[in-house]
Coordinates of N, CA and C in Angstrom, one line a residue:
X1 N -6.1 8.9 11.3 CA -6.8 8.3 10.5 C -5.4 6.9 10.1
X2 N -7.4 6.2 9.6 CA -6.4 4.5 9.1 C -6.1 5.0 7.8
X3 N -5.0 4.5 7.2 CA -4.4 4.4 5.9 C -4.9 3.9 5.0
X4 N -6.6 2.5 5.1 CA -6.5 1.8 4.3 C -6.9 2.3 2.7
X5 N -6.5 3.0 2.1 CA -6.9 3.3 0.9 C -5.9 2.7 0.2
X6 N -6.1 2.5 -1.0 CA -4.5 1.9 -2.2 C -3.9 2.5 -2.4
X7 N -2.6 2.4 -2.2 CA -2.2 4.0 -2.7 C -1.9 4.7 -2.4
X8 N -2.5 4.9 -0.9 CA -3.1 6.3 -0.4 C -1.3 7.4 0.6
X9 N -0.5 5.9 0.3 CA 0.8 6.6 1.1 C 2.2 6.2 0.4
X10 N 1.8 5.9 -0.7 CA 2.5 5.6 -2.0 C 3.6 5.0 -1.1
X11 N 3.4 4.2 -1.3 CA 4.8 2.9 0.0 C 5.1 3.3 1.0
X12 N 4.5 4.4 1.5 CA 4.8 4.6 2.6 C 4.0 4.0 3.8
X13 N 3.1 3.0 3.6 CA 2.4 2.5 5.2 C 2.0 1.2 3.9
X14 N 3.7 0.0 4.3 CA 2.7 -0.6 3.8 C 3.0 -2.1 4.7
X15 N 3.1 -1.5 5.9 CA 2.9 -2.1 7.0 C 1.7 -3.1 6.7
X16 N 1.0 -2.5 6.0 CA -0.9 -3.0 5.7 C -0.8 -3.8 5.2
X17 N -1.9 -5.0 5.1 CA -2.4 -6.0 4.2 C -1.5 -5.5 2.7
X18 N -1.6 -4.5 2.1 CA -1.2 -4.4 0.8 C 0.2 -3.7 0.9
X19 N 0.9 -3.7 0.0 CA 2.1 -3.6 -0.1 C 2.2 -2.5 -1.8
X20 N 2.5 -1.2 -2.0 CA 2.6 -0.5 -3.1 C 4.0 -0.8 -3.7
X21 N 4.0 -0.8 -5.2 CA 5.0 -1.4 -5.1 C 5.7 -0.7 -6.3
X22 N 6.6 -0.4 -6.9 CA 7.7 1.0 -7.5 C 6.4 2.0 -8.4
X23 N 6.1 1.1 -9.1 CA 5.2 1.4 -9.8 C 4.1 3.0 -9.2
X24 N 3.9 1.8 -7.8 CA 2.9 2.7 -7.4 C 1.5 1.7 -7.9
X25 N 1.4 0.9 -7.8 CA 0.6 -0.2 -7.4 C 0.0 -0.9 -6.2
X26 N -1.0 -1.5 -5.9 CA -0.9 -2.3 -4.6 C -1.5 -3.1 -4.7
X27 N -0.2 -4.2 -4.6 CA -0.4 -6.0 -4.3 C -0.6 -6.2 -3.0
X28 N -1.1 -7.1 -3.2 CA -1.9 -8.2 -2.3 C -0.7 -8.8 -1.5
X29 N -0.8 -9.0 -0.1 CA 0.6 -9.7 0.4 C -0.3 -11.3 0.1
X30 N 0.4 -12.0 -0.5 CA -0.3 -13.5 -1.1 C 1.2 -14.4 0.3

């Protein structure tokens, strides 16, 4: 399964384009 959902892994899958912040929100890799 692909973890494409935002904050699905709760900062576990930050290897994707979206990085999960400490607060739990997904911040775009600008």
